[in-house]
Tab-separated table of C-alpha atoms (C1' of nucleotides) in Angstrom:
chain	number	residue	atom	x	y	z
A	1	MET	CA	52.476	-67.485	-52.356
A	2	SER	CA	53.924	-68.740	-49.053
A	3	GLU	CA	52.722	-66.125	-46.608
A	4	GLY	CA	52.360	-66.463	-42.851
A	5	HIS	CA	51.213	-69.791	-41.487
A	6	GLU	CA	50.501	-72.347	-44.200
A	7	HIS	CA	49.491	-75.873	-43.277
A	8	GLU	CA	50.031	-79.541	-44.055
A	9	ASN	CA	47.853	-79.395	-47.177
A	10	SER	CA	49.889	-80.242	-50.244
A	11	ALA	CA	50.229	-77.154	-52.398
A	12	PRO	CA	47.486	-76.759	-55.022
A	13	ALA	CA	50.064	-75.980	-57.758
A	14	THR	CA	47.926	-74.656	-60.600
A	15	GLU	CA	44.756	-72.610	-60.457
A	16	ALA	CA	42.881	-75.383	-62.218
A	17	ALA	CA	44.020	-78.023	-59.734
A	18	ARG	CA	43.032	-75.849	-56.791
A	19	ARG	CA	39.548	-75.440	-58.119
A	20	ARG	CA	39.110	-79.188	-58.427
A	21	GLU	CA	39.667	-79.739	-54.702
A	22	PRO	CA	36.567	-81.089	-53.028
A	23	LYS	CA	34.255	-78.906	-51.020
A	24	ALA	CA	35.208	-80.474	-47.694
A	25	LEU	CA	38.844	-79.571	-48.198
A	26	ARG	CA	38.034	-75.952	-48.903
A	27	ARG	CA	35.930	-75.819	-45.763
A	28	GLU	CA	38.746	-77.219	-43.663
A	29	GLN	CA	41.099	-74.706	-45.224
A	30	LEU	CA	38.806	-71.883	-44.158
A	31	ILE	CA	38.398	-73.340	-40.679
A	32	ASN	CA	42.154	-73.466	-40.304
A	33	ALA	CA	42.425	-69.868	-41.393
A	34	THR	CA	39.774	-69.044	-38.804
A	35	ILE	CA	41.758	-70.753	-36.055
A	36	ASP	CA	44.848	-68.826	-37.130
A	37	SER	CA	43.009	-65.544	-36.986
A	38	LEU	CA	41.373	-66.280	-33.636
A	39	ALA	CA	44.768	-67.186	-32.185
A	40	LYS	CA	46.552	-64.196	-33.636
A	41	ARG	CA	43.938	-61.454	-33.357
A	42	GLY	CA	41.309	-62.750	-30.942
A	43	TYR	CA	37.581	-63.172	-31.423
A	44	ALA	CA	36.568	-59.547	-31.675
A	45	ALA	CA	39.204	-58.661	-34.264
A	46	THR	CA	38.620	-61.718	-36.439
A	47	THR	CA	36.888	-60.580	-39.622
A	48	LEU	CA	35.805	-62.526	-42.658
A	49	ALA	CA	38.348	-60.552	-44.651
A	50	ASP	CA	41.093	-61.858	-42.340
A	51	VAL	CA	39.923	-65.417	-42.805
A	52	ALA	CA	39.665	-65.094	-46.572
A	53	ASP	CA	43.099	-63.466	-46.804
A	54	GLY	CA	44.560	-66.137	-44.530
A	55	ALA	CA	43.274	-68.822	-46.868
A	56	GLY	CA	44.445	-66.863	-49.902
A	57	LEU	CA	40.926	-66.528	-51.286
A	58	SER	CA	38.556	-63.713	-52.002
A	59	ARG	CA	36.106	-61.814	-49.833
A	60	GLY	CA	32.794	-63.445	-50.542
A	61	ILE	CA	34.080	-66.986	-50.191
A	62	VAL	CA	33.091	-67.653	-46.592
A	63	ASN	CA	29.437	-66.825	-47.114
A	64	PHE	CA	29.387	-69.228	-50.025
A	65	HIS	CA	30.756	-72.152	-47.981
A	66	PHE	CA	29.347	-71.339	-44.540
A	67	ALA	CA	26.415	-68.986	-45.231
A	68	SER	CA	27.324	-66.717	-42.305
A	69	LYS	CA	30.122	-65.742	-39.969
A	70	GLU	CA	28.273	-67.203	-37.019
A	71	ASN	CA	28.022	-70.524	-38.798
A	72	LEU	CA	31.740	-70.503	-39.611
A	73	LEU	CA	32.561	-70.040	-35.949
A	74	ALA	CA	30.142	-72.771	-34.913
A	75	GLU	CA	31.786	-75.166	-37.373
A	76	THR	CA	35.197	-74.157	-36.080
A	77	ILE	CA	34.279	-74.930	-32.488
A	78	ARG	CA	32.848	-78.252	-33.604
A	79	PHE	CA	36.017	-79.054	-35.539
A	80	LEU	CA	38.188	-78.447	-32.472
A	81	GLN	CA	35.890	-80.372	-30.192
A	82	ASP	CA	35.696	-83.392	-32.524
A	83	GLU	CA	39.466	-83.492	-32.845
A	84	TYR	CA	39.844	-83.297	-29.098
A	85	THR	CA	37.359	-86.057	-28.332
A	86	ALA	CA	38.679	-88.370	-31.046
A	87	ASN	CA	42.201	-87.907	-29.722
A	88	TRP	CA	41.660	-88.853	-26.101
A	89	GLN	CA	39.345	-91.718	-26.947
A	90	ALA	CA	41.919	-93.178	-29.353
A	91	THR	CA	44.716	-92.725	-26.821
A	92	VAL	CA	42.751	-94.498	-24.101
A	93	LYS	CA	41.856	-97.338	-26.434
A	94	LYS	CA	45.496	-97.844	-27.386
A	95	ALA	CA	46.687	-97.870	-23.762
A	96	ALA	CA	47.093	-101.003	-21.619
A	97	PRO	CA	43.917	-101.990	-19.774
A	98	ASP	CA	45.235	-101.591	-16.219
A	99	THR	CA	44.005	-98.656	-14.185
A	100	ALA	CA	47.300	-96.784	-13.988
A	101	SER	CA	47.827	-96.929	-17.766
A	102	GLN	CA	44.270	-95.843	-18.474
A	103	LEU	CA	44.545	-92.897	-16.130
A	104	LEU	CA	47.902	-91.920	-17.567
A	105	ALA	CA	46.461	-92.135	-21.068
A	106	MET	CA	43.558	-89.846	-20.157
A	107	VAL	CA	45.729	-87.092	-18.739
A	108	THR	CA	48.519	-87.244	-21.303
A	109	ALA	CA	46.039	-87.226	-24.177
A	110	ASP	CA	44.961	-83.739	-23.145
A	111	LEU	CA	48.541	-82.569	-23.314
A	112	ASP	CA	49.203	-84.248	-26.628
A	113	LYS	CA	51.419	-82.390	-29.058
A	114	LYS	CA	48.713	-82.373	-31.696
A	115	ILE	CA	45.929	-81.020	-29.472
A	116	CYS	CA	47.805	-78.783	-27.169
A	117	THR	CA	49.262	-76.151	-29.469
A	118	HIS	CA	49.216	-72.527	-28.535
A	119	ARG	CA	47.257	-71.854	-31.691
A	120	LYS	CA	44.424	-74.248	-30.937
A	121	LEU	CA	44.233	-73.401	-27.244
A	122	ALA	CA	43.974	-69.708	-27.988
A	123	ALA	CA	41.252	-70.293	-30.560
A	124	TRP	CA	39.337	-72.608	-28.252
A	125	PHE	CA	39.316	-70.173	-25.345
A	126	ALA	CA	38.422	-67.260	-27.582
A	127	LEU	CA	35.430	-69.215	-28.822
A	128	ILE	CA	34.079	-70.583	-25.565
A	129	ALA	CA	34.601	-67.324	-23.680
A	130	GLU	CA	32.556	-65.526	-26.279
A	131	ALA	CA	30.125	-68.303	-27.003
A	132	ARG	CA	28.972	-68.639	-23.430
A	133	SER	CA	25.766	-66.795	-24.150
A	134	LYS	CA	24.959	-68.731	-27.339
A	135	PRO	CA	23.152	-71.959	-26.426
A	136	ALA	CA	24.504	-73.946	-29.389
A	137	TYR	CA	28.160	-73.569	-28.411
A	138	HIS	CA	27.291	-74.081	-24.794
A	139	GLU	CA	25.860	-77.485	-25.514
A	140	MET	CA	28.993	-78.518	-27.376
A	141	ALA	CA	31.263	-77.453	-24.528
A	142	TRP	CA	29.099	-79.327	-22.061
A	143	GLU	CA	29.075	-82.462	-24.162
A	144	ARG	CA	32.833	-82.337	-24.542
A	145	ASP	CA	33.257	-82.236	-20.778
A	146	ALA	CA	30.601	-84.742	-19.892
A	147	LYS	CA	32.106	-87.700	-21.751
A	148	TYR	CA	35.618	-87.084	-20.519
A	149	ARG	CA	34.577	-86.510	-16.939
A	150	SER	CA	32.398	-89.566	-16.603
A	151	THR	CA	35.212	-91.743	-17.927
A	152	LEU	CA	37.656	-90.125	-15.542
A	153	THR	CA	35.301	-90.676	-12.615
A	154	SER	CA	34.977	-94.382	-13.407
A	155	ILE	CA	38.739	-94.781	-13.445
A	156	CYS	CA	39.085	-92.950	-10.144
A	157	LYS	CA	36.530	-95.273	-8.575
A	158	LEU	CA	38.485	-98.273	-9.766
A	159	ALA	CA	41.753	-96.840	-8.525
A	160	LYS	CA	40.226	-96.186	-5.132
A	161	GLU	CA	39.249	-99.823	-4.733
A	162	GLU	CA	42.585	-101.106	-5.961
A	163	GLY	CA	44.730	-98.766	-3.900
A	164	ASP	CA	42.445	-98.526	-0.881
A	165	TYR	CA	42.598	-94.727	-1.046
A	166	ALA	CA	40.602	-92.443	1.246
A	167	PHE	CA	39.564	-89.837	-1.347
A	168	ASP	CA	36.128	-89.251	-2.796
A	169	PRO	CA	36.418	-90.440	-6.409
A	170	GLN	CA	34.030	-87.832	-7.787
A	171	SER	CA	35.906	-84.957	-6.178
A	172	THR	CA	39.216	-86.389	-7.307
A	173	ALA	CA	38.064	-86.677	-10.900
A	174	ASP	CA	36.699	-83.136	-10.782
A	175	ALA	CA	39.964	-81.882	-9.341
A	176	ILE	CA	42.076	-83.573	-11.994
A	177	TYR	CA	39.949	-82.265	-14.816
A	178	ALA	CA	39.890	-78.775	-13.374
A	179	MET	CA	43.669	-78.918	-13.055
A	180	GLN	CA	44.001	-79.779	-16.712
A	181	GLU	CA	41.761	-76.941	-17.776
A	182	GLY	CA	43.726	-74.607	-15.570
A	183	LEU	CA	46.975	-75.736	-17.154
A	184	TRP	CA	45.493	-75.154	-20.594
A	185	LEU	CA	44.585	-71.678	-19.527
A	186	ARG	CA	48.154	-71.021	-18.389
A	187	MET	CA	49.591	-72.327	-21.632
A	188	MET	CA	47.133	-70.225	-23.587
A	189	LEU	CA	47.962	-67.066	-21.661
A	190	PHE	CA	51.699	-67.467	-21.328
A	191	GLY	CA	52.480	-69.332	-24.527
A	192	ARG	CA	56.188	-68.793	-24.474
A	193	GLY	CA	56.514	-68.816	-20.676
A	194	TYR	CA	54.693	-72.057	-19.925
A	195	LYS	CA	55.293	-75.033	-22.146
A	196	ARG	CA	53.588	-78.364	-22.626
A	197	GLU	CA	56.447	-80.217	-20.970
A	198	ALA	CA	56.124	-78.159	-17.786
A	199	ALA	CA	52.401	-78.850	-17.598
A	200	LEU	CA	53.045	-82.536	-18.159
A	201	GLY	CA	55.499	-82.538	-15.257
A	202	VAL	CA	52.928	-80.979	-12.947
A	203	VAL	CA	50.288	-83.510	-13.938
A	204	LEU	CA	52.583	-86.503	-13.445
A	205	ASP	CA	53.774	-85.266	-10.049
A	206	THR	CA	50.173	-84.787	-8.998
A	207	LEU	CA	49.239	-88.319	-10.059
A	208	CYS	CA	52.088	-89.633	-7.883
A	209	THR	CA	50.747	-87.662	-4.919
A	210	ILE	CA	47.103	-88.669	-5.325
A	211	PHE	CA	47.641	-92.290	-6.423
A	212	PRO	CA	50.841	-93.398	-4.639
A	213	MET	CA	49.967	-97.088	-5.057
A	214	HIS	CA	49.679	-96.719	-8.836
A	215	PHE	CA	52.443	-94.243	-9.634
A	216	ALA	CA	55.928	-94.191	-8.136
A	217	ILE	CA	58.032	-91.072	-7.893
A	218	ASP	CA	60.845	-91.481	-10.399
A	219	LYS	CA	63.158	-88.544	-10.527
B	1	MET	CA	14.381	-46.279	-13.445
B	2	SER	CA	15.069	-49.716	-12.017
B	3	GLU	CA	15.995	-51.664	-15.126
B	4	GLY	CA	17.961	-54.904	-15.334
B	5	HIS	CA	20.833	-55.235	-12.921
B	6	GLU	CA	21.348	-52.160	-10.758
B	7	HIS	CA	23.986	-52.147	-8.053
B	8	GLU	CA	24.739	-51.323	-4.460
B	9	ASN	CA	25.170	-47.601	-5.198
B	10	SER	CA	22.589	-45.613	-3.300
B	11	ALA	CA	20.174	-44.034	-5.753
B	12	PRO	CA	21.139	-40.527	-6.884
B	13	ALA	CA	17.626	-39.165	-6.146
B	14	THR	CA	17.557	-35.842	-8.002
B	15	GLU	CA	19.317	-34.868	-11.204
B	16	ALA	CA	21.241	-32.193	-9.325
B	17	ALA	CA	22.453	-34.617	-6.671
B	18	ARG	CA	23.577	-37.066	-9.297
B	19	ARG	CA	25.653	-34.446	-11.027
B	20	ARG	CA	27.457	-33.614	-7.815
B	21	GLU	CA	28.787	-37.147	-7.427
B	22	PRO	CA	32.557	-37.235	-7.670
B	23	LYS	CA	34.381	-38.322	-10.794
B	24	ALA	CA	35.661	-41.549	-9.278
B	25	LEU	CA	32.135	-42.708	-8.528
B	26	ARG	CA	30.980	-42.089	-12.048
B	27	ARG	CA	33.950	-44.080	-13.328
B	28	GLU	CA	33.134	-47.013	-11.072
B	29	GLN	CA	29.534	-46.830	-12.197
B	30	LEU	CA	30.645	-47.131	-15.796
B	31	ILE	CA	33.041	-49.966	-14.983
B	32	ASN	CA	30.203	-51.856	-13.318
B	33	ALA	CA	28.024	-51.336	-16.346
B	34	THR	CA	30.891	-52.673	-18.445
B	35	ILE	CA	31.158	-55.813	-16.318
B	36	ASP	CA	27.413	-56.312	-16.655
B	37	SER	CA	27.564	-56.012	-20.404
B	38	LEU	CA	30.599	-58.299	-20.722
B	39	ALA	CA	28.846	-60.910	-18.612
B	40	LYS	CA	25.546	-60.646	-20.426
B	41	ARG	CA	26.603	-60.084	-24.013
B	42	GLY	CA	30.273	-61.061	-24.175
B	43	TYR	CA	33.252	-59.042	-25.340
B	44	ALA	CA	32.448	-58.770	-29.016
B	45	ALA	CA	28.871	-57.594	-28.462
B	46	THR	CA	29.727	-55.079	-25.756
B	47	THR	CA	29.322	-51.605	-27.205
B	48	LEU	CA	29.758	-48.204	-25.626
B	49	ALA	CA	26.053	-47.633	-26.154
B	50	ASP	CA	25.326	-50.721	-24.016
B	51	VAL	CA	27.589	-49.465	-21.274
B	52	ALA	CA	26.098	-45.982	-21.326
B	53	ASP	CA	22.547	-47.348	-21.327
B	54	GLY	CA	23.441	-49.748	-18.506
B	55	ALA	CA	24.645	-46.815	-16.430
B	56	GLY	CA	21.611	-44.755	-17.424
B	57	LEU	CA	23.739	-42.092	-19.094
B	58	SER	CA	24.176	-40.754	-22.579
B	59	ARG	CA	26.270	-41.910	-25.528
B	60	GLY	CA	29.317	-39.720	-25.374
B	61	ILE	CA	29.896	-40.220	-21.665
B	62	VAL	CA	32.469	-43.012	-21.826
B	63	ASN	CA	34.845	-41.117	-24.061
B	64	PHE	CA	34.677	-38.220	-21.650
B	65	HIS	CA	35.656	-40.322	-18.622
B	66	PHE	CA	37.879	-42.934	-20.246
B	67	ALA	CA	38.976	-41.363	-23.536
B	68	SER	CA	38.508	-44.605	-25.481
B	69	LYS	CA	36.807	-47.965	-25.390
B	70	GLU	CA	40.140	-49.735	-25.094
B	71	ASN	CA	40.994	-47.675	-22.060
B	72	LEU	CA	37.653	-48.464	-20.442
B	73	LEU	CA	38.312	-52.174	-20.844
B	74	ALA	CA	41.846	-51.822	-19.490
B	75	GLU	CA	40.500	-50.035	-16.417
B	76	THR	CA	37.855	-52.720	-16.003
B	77	ILE	CA	40.416	-55.498	-16.026
B	78	ARG	CA	42.518	-53.560	-13.545
B	79	PHE	CA	39.482	-53.046	-11.300
B	80	LEU	CA	38.753	-56.771	-11.192
B	81	GLN	CA	42.369	-57.678	-10.635
B	82	ASP	CA	42.818	-55.186	-7.801
B	83	GLU	CA	39.684	-56.431	-6.084
B	84	TYR	CA	40.878	-60.012	-6.442
B	85	THR	CA	44.352	-59.373	-5.076
B	86	ALA	CA	43.129	-57.232	-2.189
B	87	ASN	CA	40.649	-59.946	-1.248
B	88	TRP	CA	42.996	-62.891	-0.947
B	89	GLN	CA	45.701	-60.865	0.744
B	90	ALA	CA	43.237	-59.627	3.359
B	91	THR	CA	41.867	-63.122	3.896
B	92	VAL	CA	45.346	-64.560	4.405
B	93	LYS	CA	46.265	-61.785	6.818
B	94	LYS	CA	43.146	-62.398	8.891
B	95	ALA	CA	43.740	-66.161	9.096
B	96	ALA	CA	45.640	-67.935	11.884
B	97	PRO	CA	49.390	-68.157	11.248
B	98	ASP	CA	49.676	-71.955	11.132
B	99	THR	CA	50.295	-73.586	7.769
B	100	ALA	CA	46.950	-75.339	7.473
B	101	SER	CA	44.985	-72.160	8.171
B	102	GLN	CA	47.075	-70.120	5.751
B	103	LEU	CA	46.612	-72.666	2.991
B	104	LEU	CA	42.906	-72.882	3.667
B	105	ALA	CA	42.653	-69.099	3.571
B	106	MET	CA	44.412	-68.937	0.191
B	107	VAL	CA	42.130	-71.419	-1.481
B	108	THR	CA	38.859	-70.276	0.056
B	109	ALA	CA	39.619	-66.631	-0.742
B	110	ASP	CA	39.456	-67.463	-4.441
B	111	LEU	CA	36.020	-68.946	-3.954
B	112	ASP	CA	34.776	-66.061	-1.870
B	113	LYS	CA	31.194	-64.983	-2.399
B	114	LYS	CA	32.252	-61.478	-3.305
B	115	ILE	CA	34.872	-62.452	-5.894
B	116	CYS	CA	33.396	-65.550	-7.327
B	117	THR	CA	30.157	-64.348	-8.875
B	118	HIS	CA	29.046	-65.543	-12.260
B	119	ARG	CA	29.020	-61.951	-13.397
B	120	LYS	CA	32.613	-61.206	-12.510
B	121	LEU	CA	33.972	-64.538	-13.687
B	122	ALA	CA	32.301	-64.137	-17.054
B	123	ALA	CA	33.658	-60.613	-17.434
B	124	TRP	CA	37.151	-61.674	-16.363
B	125	PHE	CA	37.359	-64.531	-18.836
B	126	ALA	CA	35.917	-62.438	-21.640
B	127	LEU	CA	38.635	-59.867	-21.022
B	128	ILE	CA	41.658	-62.111	-20.657
B	129	ALA	CA	40.657	-64.375	-23.530
B	130	GLU	CA	40.463	-61.361	-25.775
B	131	ALA	CA	43.300	-59.425	-24.212
B	132	ARG	CA	45.854	-62.157	-24.773
B	133	SER	CA	47.343	-60.328	-27.713
B	134	LYS	CA	47.455	-56.910	-26.023
B	135	PRO	CA	50.649	-56.624	-23.940
B	136	ALA	CA	49.141	-54.328	-21.316
B	137	TYR	CA	46.447	-56.765	-20.204
B	138	HIS	CA	48.894	-59.607	-20.459
B	139	GLU	CA	51.168	-58.003	-17.908
B	140	MET	CA	48.294	-57.532	-15.493
B	141	ALA	CA	47.230	-61.158	-15.768
B	142	TRP	CA	50.808	-62.286	-15.208
B	143	GLU	CA	51.245	-60.040	-12.198
B	144	ARG	CA	48.003	-61.301	-10.684
B	145	ASP	CA	49.217	-64.864	-10.960
B	146	ALA	CA	52.784	-64.284	-9.907
B	147	LYS	CA	52.022	-62.921	-6.439
B	148	TYR	CA	49.463	-65.573	-5.620
B	149	ARG	CA	51.569	-68.426	-6.914
B	150	SER	CA	54.756	-67.484	-5.101
B	151	THR	CA	52.852	-67.241	-1.823
B	152	LEU	CA	51.219	-70.596	-2.475
B	153	THR	CA	54.584	-72.193	-3.236
B	154	SER	CA	56.070	-70.966	0.030
B	155	ILE	CA	53.205	-72.450	1.996
B	156	CYS	CA	53.544	-75.770	0.167
B	157	LYS	CA	57.250	-75.875	1.045
B	158	LEU	CA	56.430	-75.298	4.693
B	159	ALA	CA	53.733	-77.941	4.659
B	160	LYS	CA	56.114	-80.439	3.123
B	161	GLU	CA	58.602	-80.001	5.946
B	162	GLU	CA	55.928	-80.162	8.619
B	163	GLY	CA	54.120	-83.160	7.215
B	164	ASP	CA	57.126	-84.963	5.738
B	165	TYR	CA	55.345	-85.262	2.408
B	166	ALA	CA	56.946	-86.740	-0.698
B	167	PHE	CA	55.586	-84.218	-3.244
B	168	ASP	CA	57.488	-81.531	-5.086
B	169	PRO	CA	56.209	-78.265	-3.559
B	170	GLN	CA	56.463	-76.294	-6.778
B	171	SER	CA	54.436	-78.833	-8.731
B	172	THR	CA	51.904	-79.058	-5.942
B	173	ALA	CA	51.420	-75.306	-5.843
B	174	ASP	CA	51.073	-75.206	-9.623
B	175	ALA	CA	48.546	-78.021	-9.503
B	176	ILE	CA	46.436	-76.335	-6.829
B	177	TYR	CA	46.385	-73.033	-8.642
B	178	ALA	CA	45.589	-74.671	-11.962
B	179	MET	CA	42.759	-76.531	-10.264
B	180	GLN	CA	41.289	-73.279	-9.009
B	181	GLU	CA	41.442	-71.667	-12.410
B	182	GLY	CA	39.829	-74.742	-13.894
B	183	LEU	CA	37.022	-74.560	-11.344
B	184	TRP	CA	36.503	-70.889	-12.178
B	185	LEU	CA	36.227	-71.839	-15.788
B	186	ARG	CA	33.555	-74.420	-14.980
B	187	MET	CA	31.590	-71.959	-12.893
B	188	MET	CA	31.856	-69.383	-15.663
B	189	LEU	CA	30.681	-71.790	-18.344
B	190	PHE	CA	27.973	-73.626	-16.439
B	191	GLY	CA	26.784	-70.888	-14.127
B	192	ARG	CA	23.607	-72.570	-13.030
B	193	GLY	CA	24.967	-76.121	-13.233
B	194	TYR	CA	28.107	-75.690	-11.159
B	195	LYS	CA	27.927	-73.638	-8.009
B	196	ARG	CA	30.492	-72.128	-5.690
B	197	GLU	CA	29.679	-74.633	-2.962
B	198	ALA	CA	30.425	-77.576	-5.260
B	199	ALA	CA	33.783	-76.110	-6.208
B	200	LEU	CA	34.585	-75.493	-2.566
B	201	GLY	CA	33.839	-79.146	-1.795
B	202	VAL	CA	36.225	-80.308	-4.503
B	203	VAL	CA	38.989	-78.034	-3.233
B	204	LEU	CA	38.616	-79.136	0.388
B	205	ASP	CA	38.579	-82.814	-0.551
B	206	THR	CA	41.712	-82.299	-2.593
B	207	LEU	CA	43.503	-80.598	0.275
B	208	CYS	CA	42.678	-83.608	2.461
B	209	THR	CA	44.186	-85.915	-0.150
B	210	ILE	CA	47.359	-83.933	-0.741
B	211	PHE	CA	47.991	-82.784	2.849
B	212	PRO	CA	46.652	-85.631	5.036
B	213	MET	CA	48.715	-84.498	8.042
B	214	HIS	CA	47.184	-81.008	7.935
B	215	PHE	CA	43.596	-81.719	6.951
B	216	ALA	CA	41.424	-84.526	8.242
B	217	ILE	CA	38.503	-85.992	6.326
B	218	ASP	CA	35.353	-84.872	8.147
B	219	LYS	CA	32.190	-86.066	6.519
C	1	DC	C1'	30.655	-15.580	-15.711
C	2	DG	C1'	34.129	-19.168	-16.132
C	3	DC	C1'	34.274	-24.280	-15.334
C	4	DT	C1'	33.067	-28.865	-15.541
C	5	DA	C1'	30.054	-32.571	-16.631
C	6	DT	C1'	26.681	-34.161	-19.860
C	7	DT	C1'	23.994	-34.660	-23.927
C	8	DG	C1'	22.766	-36.167	-28.539
C	9	DA	C1'	23.478	-35.545	-33.249
C	10	DA	C1'	27.009	-35.879	-36.958
C	11	DT	C1'	30.911	-38.255	-38.993
C	12	DG	C1'	33.492	-41.616	-40.956
C	13	DA	C1'	35.435	-46.083	-40.834
C	14	DA	C1'	34.858	-51.112	-40.623
C	15	DC	C1'	32.421	-55.007	-41.464
C	16	DG	C1'	28.930	-58.799	-42.868
C	17	DT	C1'	26.213	-59.848	-46.538
C	18	DT	C1'	24.448	-59.788	-51.291
C	19	DC	C1'	24.892	-60.247	-56.026
C	20	DA	C1'	25.969	-59.838	-60.873
C	21	DA	C1'	29.648	-61.326	-63.649
C	22	DC	C1'	32.956	-64.691	-64.732
C	23	DA	C1'	35.451	-69.193	-65.206
C	24	DA	C1'	36.279	-73.843	-64.838
C	25	DA	C1'	34.319	-78.419	-64.743
C	26	DC	C1'	30.823	-81.551	-65.882
C	27	DT	C1'	26.693	-83.148	-69.087
C	28	DT	C1'	24.266	-83.760	-73.075
C	29	DG	C1'	23.229	-84.092	-77.966
C	30	DT	C1'	24.837	-85.183	-82.264
D	1	DA	C1'	34.982	-86.454	-80.312
D	2	DC	C1'	33.404	-81.966	-79.848
D	3	DA	C1'	30.296	-78.015	-79.519
D	4	DA	C1'	26.626	-76.119	-76.740
D	5	DG	C1'	24.523	-75.852	-72.454
D	6	DT	C1'	24.375	-76.452	-67.438
D	7	DT	C1'	26.158	-76.594	-62.973
D	8	DT	C1'	29.400	-75.288	-59.510
D	9	DG	C1'	33.001	-72.433	-57.437
D	10	DT	C1'	34.945	-67.931	-57.182
D	11	DT	C1'	35.555	-63.056	-57.464
D	12	DG	C1'	35.252	-58.224	-56.131
D	13	DA	C1'	32.424	-54.334	-56.020
D	14	DA	C1'	28.245	-52.320	-53.880
D	15	DC	C1'	25.083	-51.830	-50.052
D	16	DG	C1'	23.359	-51.064	-45.641
D	17	DT	C1'	24.253	-51.381	-40.893
D	18	DT	C1'	26.672	-50.808	-36.690
D	19	DC	C1'	29.743	-48.610	-33.908
D	20	DA	C1'	33.576	-45.572	-31.746
D	21	DT	C1'	34.683	-41.051	-31.747
D	22	DT	C1'	34.096	-36.028	-32.152
D	23	DC	C1'	32.024	-31.840	-31.071
D	24	DA	C1'	28.965	-27.938	-30.677
D	25	DA	C1'	25.319	-26.882	-27.587
D	26	DT	C1'	23.514	-27.037	-22.866
D	27	DA	C1'	23.013	-27.056	-17.971
D	28	DG	C1'	24.390	-27.103	-13.233
D	29	DC	C1'	27.910	-25.244	-10.015
D	30	DG	C1'	30.997	-21.958	-7.473
DNA sequence: CGCTATTGAATGAACGTTCAACAAACTTGT
DNA sequence: ACAAGTTTGTTGAACGTTCATTCAATAGCG
């Protein structure tokens, strides 16, 4: 029964119990199997048979729950994007209200242990690289960025006033966000060679350089 | 004859003349058709029939010149990577030897008009996102990074001494490179919405912020 | 007449989707 | 409470399509 990469779902125990699980749970199970397959095999090599096998279910199951492969992938990208957005917004809300804490919350949220796994990064990049042509995915990726970036820009504007910095706040926000995406890309590509902690170090050092009045160098 | 997205190759004129073209040219022609298809349709939807049609040749042609689809894609990724590396190394060599000019050359080379087209970015990301699992591509991507990053780190070390900066040069180099990759990603995703010039502005502003002794703010 | 490049049809494998059959879980009638 | 009927979830085989690859036939070249 325990093959490969099972998840936090409590085991279904009996066949009867498994069947009673609600529809939403089964969908999430299939989405998780999809993420696994995307991460392990890539977009092109991800087949519905892989997904079904990964979830320990039979061949026709995906079309029953998602109607089509395309729809499954769309739901998967939405799942990842919702998780991402919920995470950084919660982290920012929890943080202290001063500018430095808010900024720190924004950048560390993106490198959170829950979000920033090799598995999810690989799946995310596989999807957006491929989905570029499809308008539906495109919109989702844009939306994901837009919210985060506008918040980041506001904080940079505030920091500029407080610290009397010379930088252009829009450029600075763009640069920080681009840096994060670049670090994700590195972690995705060189999973074993470039860890979350290293990326976090780079980000913190950079904050010290750009916002010296808000962050001190503590080594 | 003139369909879609032809390239800088001078037209072959007659059938006989076309046949006389050397093998290397035909290979490059097919690689260009591959880049076109990757950019337009993505990795998963790129078929050998697309490539052959794009080059205006017949179905079996790719297997004759490249033996297999996988090999064609490997050669395509190598083509892009060679072009990229040659470009920034030439740009750096041409630049003045002072630290500021060298740094400027490194970062502007990556945003060069020749390298930084929507077409090539889209193809590049499609390949590396998918190629993550395949060791051969992986090595190429790593090699591409390694050379650029070590050069960038050296320059950052020099700049630190000259400008008496507080930053960690390794982190700074990592941050700059990550930023560039992030900007590529944006340009790839939002082709029409995020142009080369915008990215260049962000990079220059950031250099002013990080290296105030080397770059002045000129607005 | 070899030799090399090219063509286009044939082949076979892989895959998404459909669907009839089945099983478990609910609902209803008595 | 329980049998009969209905709904819902699941299975696996079958189907049709798409695609990479192979190859015999062809055409230009020295």
